[in-house]
Coordinates of C-alpha atoms in Angstrom, one line a residue:
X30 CA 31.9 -8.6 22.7
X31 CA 30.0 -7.4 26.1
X32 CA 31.7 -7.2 29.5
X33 CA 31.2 -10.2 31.5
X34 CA 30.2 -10.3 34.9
X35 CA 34.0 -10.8 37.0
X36 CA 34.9 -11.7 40.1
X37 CA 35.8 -7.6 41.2
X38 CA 32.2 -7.5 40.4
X39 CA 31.0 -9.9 42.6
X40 CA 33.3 -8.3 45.4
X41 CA 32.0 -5.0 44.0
X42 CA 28.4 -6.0 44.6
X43 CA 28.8 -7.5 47.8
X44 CA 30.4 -4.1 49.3
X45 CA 28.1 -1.8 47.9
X46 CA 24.7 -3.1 46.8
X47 CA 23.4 -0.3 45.4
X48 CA 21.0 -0.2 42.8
X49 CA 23.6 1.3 40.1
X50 CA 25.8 -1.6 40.8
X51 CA 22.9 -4.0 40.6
X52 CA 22.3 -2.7 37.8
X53 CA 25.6 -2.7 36.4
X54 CA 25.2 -6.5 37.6
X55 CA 22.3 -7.1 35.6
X56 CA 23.1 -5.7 32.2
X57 CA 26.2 -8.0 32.1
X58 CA 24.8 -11.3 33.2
X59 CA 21.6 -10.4 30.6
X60 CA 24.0 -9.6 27.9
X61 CA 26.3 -13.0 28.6
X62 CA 23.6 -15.1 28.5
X63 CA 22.1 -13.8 24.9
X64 CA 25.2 -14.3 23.5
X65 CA 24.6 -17.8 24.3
X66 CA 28.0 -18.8 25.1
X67 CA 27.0 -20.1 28.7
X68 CA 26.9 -23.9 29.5
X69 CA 23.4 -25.1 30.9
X70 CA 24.3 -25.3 34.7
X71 CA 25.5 -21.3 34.1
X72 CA 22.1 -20.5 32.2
X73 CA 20.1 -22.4 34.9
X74 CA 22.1 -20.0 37.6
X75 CA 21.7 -16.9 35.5
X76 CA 17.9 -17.5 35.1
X77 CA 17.7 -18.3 39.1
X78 CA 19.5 -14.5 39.1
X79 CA 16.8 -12.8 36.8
X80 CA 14.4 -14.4 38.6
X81 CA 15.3 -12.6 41.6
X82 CA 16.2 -9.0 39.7
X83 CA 12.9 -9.1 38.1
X84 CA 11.7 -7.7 41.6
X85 CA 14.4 -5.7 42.2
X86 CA 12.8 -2.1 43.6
X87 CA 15.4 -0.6 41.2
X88 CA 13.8 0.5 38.2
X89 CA 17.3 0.5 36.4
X90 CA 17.9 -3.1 37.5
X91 CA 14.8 -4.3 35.7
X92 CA 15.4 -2.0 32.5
X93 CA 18.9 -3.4 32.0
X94 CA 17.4 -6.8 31.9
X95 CA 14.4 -6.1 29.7
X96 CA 16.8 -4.0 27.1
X97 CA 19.7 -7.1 26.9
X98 CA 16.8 -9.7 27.2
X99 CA 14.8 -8.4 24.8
X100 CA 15.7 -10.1 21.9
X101 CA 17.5 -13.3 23.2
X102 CA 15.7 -16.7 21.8
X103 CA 15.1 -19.4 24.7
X104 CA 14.0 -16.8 27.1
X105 CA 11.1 -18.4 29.6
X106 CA 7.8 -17.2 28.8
X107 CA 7.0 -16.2 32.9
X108 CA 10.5 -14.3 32.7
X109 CA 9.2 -12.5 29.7
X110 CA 5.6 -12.0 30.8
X111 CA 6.8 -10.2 34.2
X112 CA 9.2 -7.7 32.3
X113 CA 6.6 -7.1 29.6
X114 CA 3.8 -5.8 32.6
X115 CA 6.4 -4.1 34.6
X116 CA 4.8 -0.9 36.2
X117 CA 7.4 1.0 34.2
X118 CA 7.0 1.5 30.4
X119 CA 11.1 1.7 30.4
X120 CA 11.0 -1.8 31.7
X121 CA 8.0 -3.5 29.6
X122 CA 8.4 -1.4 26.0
X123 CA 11.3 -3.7 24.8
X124 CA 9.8 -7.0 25.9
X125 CA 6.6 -5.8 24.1
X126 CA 8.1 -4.8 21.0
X127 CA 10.9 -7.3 20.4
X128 CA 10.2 -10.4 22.7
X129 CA 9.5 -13.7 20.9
X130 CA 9.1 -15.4 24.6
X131 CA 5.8 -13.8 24.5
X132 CA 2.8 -15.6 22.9
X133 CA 0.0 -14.1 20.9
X134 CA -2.5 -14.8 24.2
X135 CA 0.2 -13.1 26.3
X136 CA -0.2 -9.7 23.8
X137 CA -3.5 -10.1 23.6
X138 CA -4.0 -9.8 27.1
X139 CA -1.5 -6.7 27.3
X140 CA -3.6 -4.5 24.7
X141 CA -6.7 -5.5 26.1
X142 CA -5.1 -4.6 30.0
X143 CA -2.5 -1.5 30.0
X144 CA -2.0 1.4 28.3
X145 CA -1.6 2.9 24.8
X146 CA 2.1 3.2 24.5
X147 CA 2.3 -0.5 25.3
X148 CA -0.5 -1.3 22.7
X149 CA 1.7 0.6 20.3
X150 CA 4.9 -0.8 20.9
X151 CA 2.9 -4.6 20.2
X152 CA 1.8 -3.3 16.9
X153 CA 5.3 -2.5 16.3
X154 CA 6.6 -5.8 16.7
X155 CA 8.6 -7.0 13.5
X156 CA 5.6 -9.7 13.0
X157 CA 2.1 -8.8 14.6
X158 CA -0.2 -12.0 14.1
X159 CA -3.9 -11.5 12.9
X160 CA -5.0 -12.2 16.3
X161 CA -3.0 -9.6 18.0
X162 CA -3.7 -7.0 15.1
X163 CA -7.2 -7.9 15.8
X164 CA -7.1 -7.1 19.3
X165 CA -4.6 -4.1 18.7
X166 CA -7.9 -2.7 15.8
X167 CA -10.5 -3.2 19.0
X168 CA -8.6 -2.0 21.7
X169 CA -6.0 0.0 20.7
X170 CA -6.1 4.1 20.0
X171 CA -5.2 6.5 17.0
X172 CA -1.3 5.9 17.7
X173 CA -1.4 2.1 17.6
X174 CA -3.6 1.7 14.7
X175 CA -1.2 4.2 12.8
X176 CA 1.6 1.5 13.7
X177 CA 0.1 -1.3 12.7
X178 CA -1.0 -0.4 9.3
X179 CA 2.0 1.0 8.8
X180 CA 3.8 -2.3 10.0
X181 CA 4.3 -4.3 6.8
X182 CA 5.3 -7.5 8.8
X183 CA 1.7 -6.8 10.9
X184 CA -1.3 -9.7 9.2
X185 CA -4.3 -7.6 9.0
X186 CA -7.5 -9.4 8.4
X187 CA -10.3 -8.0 6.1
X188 CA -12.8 -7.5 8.7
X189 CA -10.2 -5.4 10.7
X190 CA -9.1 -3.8 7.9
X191 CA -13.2 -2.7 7.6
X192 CA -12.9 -1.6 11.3
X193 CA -10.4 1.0 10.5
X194 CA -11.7 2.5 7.0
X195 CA -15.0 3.1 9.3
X196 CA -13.5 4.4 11.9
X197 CA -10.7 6.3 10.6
X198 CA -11.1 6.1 7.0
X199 CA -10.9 9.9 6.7
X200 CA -7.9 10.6 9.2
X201 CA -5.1 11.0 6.4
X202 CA -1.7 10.1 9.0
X203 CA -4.3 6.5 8.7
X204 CA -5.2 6.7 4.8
X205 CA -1.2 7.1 3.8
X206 CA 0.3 3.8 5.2
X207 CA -3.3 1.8 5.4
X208 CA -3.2 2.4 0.8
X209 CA 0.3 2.0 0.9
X210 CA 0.3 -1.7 2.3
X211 CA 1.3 -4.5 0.2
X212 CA -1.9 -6.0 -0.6
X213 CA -5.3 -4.4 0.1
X214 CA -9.0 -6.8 -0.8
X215 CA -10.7 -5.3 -3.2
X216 CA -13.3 -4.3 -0.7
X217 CA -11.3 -2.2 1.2
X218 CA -9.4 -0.7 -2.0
X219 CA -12.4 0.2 -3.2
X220 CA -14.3 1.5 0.0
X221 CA -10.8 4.2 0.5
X222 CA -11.4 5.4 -3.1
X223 CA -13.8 7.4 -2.2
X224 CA -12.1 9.2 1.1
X225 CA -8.2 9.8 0.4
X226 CA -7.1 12.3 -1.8
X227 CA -5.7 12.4 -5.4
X228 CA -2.3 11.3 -5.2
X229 CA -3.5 8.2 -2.6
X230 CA -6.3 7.3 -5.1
X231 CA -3.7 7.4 -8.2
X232 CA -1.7 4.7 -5.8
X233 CA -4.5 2.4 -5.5
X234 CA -5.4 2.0 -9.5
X235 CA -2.1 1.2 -9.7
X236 CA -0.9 -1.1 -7.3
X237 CA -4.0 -2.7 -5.9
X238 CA -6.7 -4.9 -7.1
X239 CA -9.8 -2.8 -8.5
X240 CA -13.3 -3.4 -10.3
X241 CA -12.3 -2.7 -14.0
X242 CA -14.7 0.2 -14.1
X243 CA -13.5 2.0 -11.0
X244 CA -10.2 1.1 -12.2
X245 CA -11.4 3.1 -15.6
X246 CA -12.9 5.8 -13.4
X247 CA -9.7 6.9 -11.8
X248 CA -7.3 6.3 -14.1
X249 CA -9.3 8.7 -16.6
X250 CA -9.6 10.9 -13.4
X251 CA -6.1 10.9 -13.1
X252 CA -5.2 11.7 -16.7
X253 CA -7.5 14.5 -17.0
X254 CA -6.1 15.9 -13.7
X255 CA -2.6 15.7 -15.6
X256 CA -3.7 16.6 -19.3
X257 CA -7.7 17.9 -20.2
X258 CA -9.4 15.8 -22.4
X259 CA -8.5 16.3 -26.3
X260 CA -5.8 18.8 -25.2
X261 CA -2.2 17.8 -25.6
X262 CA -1.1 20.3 -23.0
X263 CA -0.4 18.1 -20.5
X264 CA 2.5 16.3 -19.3
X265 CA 3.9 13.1 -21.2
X266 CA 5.9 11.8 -18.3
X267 CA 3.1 11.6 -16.0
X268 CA 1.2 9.5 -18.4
X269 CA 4.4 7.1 -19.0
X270 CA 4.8 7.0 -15.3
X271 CA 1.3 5.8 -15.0
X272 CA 1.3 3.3 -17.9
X273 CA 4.3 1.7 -16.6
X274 CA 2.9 1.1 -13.6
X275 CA -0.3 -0.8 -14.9
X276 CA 1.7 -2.5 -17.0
X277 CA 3.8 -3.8 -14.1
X278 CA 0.5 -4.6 -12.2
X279 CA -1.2 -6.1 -14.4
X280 CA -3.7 -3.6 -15.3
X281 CA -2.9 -2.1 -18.7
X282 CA -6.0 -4.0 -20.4
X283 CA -6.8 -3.6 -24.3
X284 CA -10.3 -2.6 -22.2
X285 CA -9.2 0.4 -20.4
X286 CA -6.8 1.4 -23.2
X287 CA -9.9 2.0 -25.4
X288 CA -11.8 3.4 -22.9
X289 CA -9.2 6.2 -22.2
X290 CA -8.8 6.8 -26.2
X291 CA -12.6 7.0 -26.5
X292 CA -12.8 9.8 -23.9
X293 CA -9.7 11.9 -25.6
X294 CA -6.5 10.7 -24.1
X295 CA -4.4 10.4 -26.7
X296 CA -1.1 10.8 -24.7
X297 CA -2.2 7.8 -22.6
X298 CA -2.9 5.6 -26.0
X299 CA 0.1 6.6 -27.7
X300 CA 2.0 5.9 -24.2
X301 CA 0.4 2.0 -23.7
X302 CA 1.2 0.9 -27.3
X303 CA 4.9 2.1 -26.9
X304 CA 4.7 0.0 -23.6
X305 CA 3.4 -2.6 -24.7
X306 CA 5.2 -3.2 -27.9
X307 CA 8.8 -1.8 -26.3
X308 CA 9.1 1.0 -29.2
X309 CA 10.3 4.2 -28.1
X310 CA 7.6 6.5 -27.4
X311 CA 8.9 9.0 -30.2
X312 CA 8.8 5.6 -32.8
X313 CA 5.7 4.9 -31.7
X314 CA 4.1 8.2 -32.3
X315 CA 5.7 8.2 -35.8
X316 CA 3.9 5.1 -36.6
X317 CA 0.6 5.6 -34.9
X318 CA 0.4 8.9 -36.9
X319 CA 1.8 7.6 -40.1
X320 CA -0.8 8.3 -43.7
X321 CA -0.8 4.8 -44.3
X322 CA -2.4 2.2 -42.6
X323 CA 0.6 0.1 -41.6
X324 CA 2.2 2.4 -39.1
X325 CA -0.9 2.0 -36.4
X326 CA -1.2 -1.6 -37.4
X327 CA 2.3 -2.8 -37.2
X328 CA 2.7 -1.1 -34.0
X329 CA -1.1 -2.1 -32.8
X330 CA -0.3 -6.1 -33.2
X331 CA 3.4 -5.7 -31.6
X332 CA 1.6 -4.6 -29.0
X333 CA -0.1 -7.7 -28.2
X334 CA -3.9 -5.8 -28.6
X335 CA -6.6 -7.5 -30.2
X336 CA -6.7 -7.8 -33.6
X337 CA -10.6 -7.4 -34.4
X338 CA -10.7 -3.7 -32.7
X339 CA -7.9 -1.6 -34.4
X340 CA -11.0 -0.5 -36.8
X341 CA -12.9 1.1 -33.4
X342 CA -8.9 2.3 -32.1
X343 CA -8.7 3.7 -35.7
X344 CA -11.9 5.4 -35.6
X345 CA -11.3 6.9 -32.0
X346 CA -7.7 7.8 -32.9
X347 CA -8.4 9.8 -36.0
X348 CA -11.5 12.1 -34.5
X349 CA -9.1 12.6 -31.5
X350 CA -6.5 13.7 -33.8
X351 CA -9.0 16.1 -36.0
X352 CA -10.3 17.8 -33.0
X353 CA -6.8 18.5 -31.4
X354 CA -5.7 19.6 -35.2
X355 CA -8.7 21.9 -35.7
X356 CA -8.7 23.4 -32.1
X357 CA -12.2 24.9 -31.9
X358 CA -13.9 26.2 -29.2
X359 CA -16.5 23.6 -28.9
X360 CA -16.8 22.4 -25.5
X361 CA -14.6 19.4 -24.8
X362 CA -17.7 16.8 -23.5
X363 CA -19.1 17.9 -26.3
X364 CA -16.7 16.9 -28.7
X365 CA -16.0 13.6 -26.1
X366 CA -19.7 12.7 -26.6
X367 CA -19.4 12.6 -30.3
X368 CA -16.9 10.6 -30.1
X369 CA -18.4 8.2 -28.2
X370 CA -21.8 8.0 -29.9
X371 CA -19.7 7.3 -33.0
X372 CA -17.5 4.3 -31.7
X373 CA -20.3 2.6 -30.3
X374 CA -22.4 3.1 -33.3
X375 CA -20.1 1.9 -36.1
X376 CA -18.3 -0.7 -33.9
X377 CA -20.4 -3.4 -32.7
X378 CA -17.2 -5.8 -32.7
X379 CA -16.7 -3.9 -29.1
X380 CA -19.2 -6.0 -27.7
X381 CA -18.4 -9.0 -29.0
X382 CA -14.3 -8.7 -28.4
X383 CA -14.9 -7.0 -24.7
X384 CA -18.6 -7.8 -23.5
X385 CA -21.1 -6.0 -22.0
X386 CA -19.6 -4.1 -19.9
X387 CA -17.7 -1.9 -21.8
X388 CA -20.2 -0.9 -23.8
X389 CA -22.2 0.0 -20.5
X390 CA -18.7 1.9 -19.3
X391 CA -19.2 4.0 -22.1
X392 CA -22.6 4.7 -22.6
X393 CA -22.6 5.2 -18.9
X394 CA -19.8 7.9 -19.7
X395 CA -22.3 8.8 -22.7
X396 CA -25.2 9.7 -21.0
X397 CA -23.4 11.7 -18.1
X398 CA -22.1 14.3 -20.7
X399 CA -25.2 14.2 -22.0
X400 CA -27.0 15.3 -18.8
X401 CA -23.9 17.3 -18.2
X402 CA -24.9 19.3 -21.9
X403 CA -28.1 20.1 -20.6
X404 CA -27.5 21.2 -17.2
X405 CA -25.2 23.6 -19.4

């Protein structure tokens, strides 16, 4: 429990005025009246006394109020507005970043008025409105935008959120906390894919909302960073780690499972269906890679995939298996475009279970290693 303020400190006061005693003065009444055990005759007198130590020419008098007043509920608005534009940032920081006294106008006004550090401390606030954030995007500079994506109690509004990927979309202390917020629009997921690096890119496909094909586009990225294409040299685990977290999000679709087999990854197929059904990854390979035909499709319906494509999963699976079996040294989007050319020509159901579009994905994909061929 905090000192109270005594009657040896009234005597004490009275003797020697000086601005360490005032002080001494001021932290005790401030940190009596937050603990809100005074009756309302005492708060009334107490609030007559910060009224008066709120101009005290003591620097020291003024921070010891704003550091014990910072956080109290039932503080008056004027109190709190005077220690939050005090001349001295030791005096107005605490108000700024804890005070709930102080209205969203009232930190609206102090970003668009005073300085940086006291733009930064708004944005640091356990809860930053949209307005304020808002204001804090406009007006504010590098530091404070840093704090406020980084803030996850800070409301961010799309069109803000647009304001900083254009204006410091490629600073990376910005990218790191602005793709690492809780929820990103789609918009703005998909307008950072293009300017943060690998690992931030990974964390977007998997925790926030995506078009399907970008979603394809760097998840496949992603796998052939960690394993080339119809090559089992690369590492399990990071494919596991991945499926997991699509699954968890929402994003491990029979669609981009297909996709990723039809370009080579068979680690990443043989990881979603021992997600997806709960086998143990070293079950599920045995059965995927069973002779017989009721390994892959016992496993295949377990996992929840759709029943009229295991012949188009069958096909893919078995040409990815004979070119990893045969190892050759044909080029790999070589071998991926036969592949492809032979899905989508014996498998029309594609169309008709998925649509359109992922068909289109991988044509799209087609013709690219096409042109890629013959650039060769």
């Amino acid at each position: 429990m905090a000192e109270k303020l005594t009657g040896s400190d009234v005597q004490k006061l009275l003797a020697d005025p000086s601005g360490e005693n005032r002080a001494s003065a001021a932290h005790k009444i401030a940190r009596q009246f937050g603990e809100g055990g005074l009756t309302d005759k005492e708060r009334s007198i107490a609030e007559d006394i910060f009224s008066l130590m709120v101009k005290d020419v003591e620097m020291q008098v003024r921070a010891a109020l704003s550091s014990n007043l910072k956080d109290v509920p039932g503080l008056s608005n004027d109190l709190a507005k005077t220690l939050a534009s005090d001349l001295s940032d030791e005096v107005a920081l605490p108000m700024l970043q804890y005070s709930n006294a102080l209205t969203d106008a009232d930190l609206v006004e102090i970003v668009r008025s005073q300085n940086a550090s006291r733009t930064k401390a708004v944005a640091e606030r356990p809860a930053v409105s949209r307005q304020v954030s808002d204001a804090i995007v406009t007006h504010g500079d590098e530091d404070s935008v840093v704090a406020l994506v980084s803030n996850t109690g800070a409301e961010i509004s799309e069109t803000s959120l647009n304001k900083v990927v254009d204006k410091y979309g490629d600073v990376p202390r910005i990218q790191e906390p602005l793709v690492q917020r809780p929820t990103l629009p789609v918009g703005i997921a998909e307008k950072l894919v293009a300017r943060v690096a690998d690992h931030l890119k990974d964390y977007l496909v998997q925790h926030h909302e995506l078009s399907d094909e970008m979603a394809t586009d760097l998840i496949l990225q992603s796998r052939e960073r960690a394993t080339l294409t119809l090559n089992r040299a690369g590492s399990s685990g990071s494919a596991e780690e991945l499926v997991r977290q699509l699954k968890e999000n929402r994003r491990l679709t029979p669609s981009i499972v297909l996709r990723a087999l039809c370009v080579g990854d068979l680690d990443f197929f043989e990881q979603s269906l021992s997600v997806l059904s709960g086998v143990p990854i070293n079950n599920a390979r045995i059965l995927i890679h069973d002779e017989g035909e009721l390994g892959l499709r016992s496993l295949y319906q377990k996992a929840g995939m759709p029943v009229a494509l295991l012949p188009a999963y069958r096909t893919a699976l078995d040409m990815v298996v004979k070119a990893e079996m045969e190892q050759s040294d044909e080029d790999p989007q070589h071998r991926m475009r036969r592949l492809l050319e032979r899905v989508l020509t014996e498998h029309e159901e594609i169309i008709d279970e998925f649509g359109a579009d992922t068909v289109d994905y991988l044509l799209t994909k087609l013709n690219r290693l096409g042109q890629a061929s013959k650039a060769a």
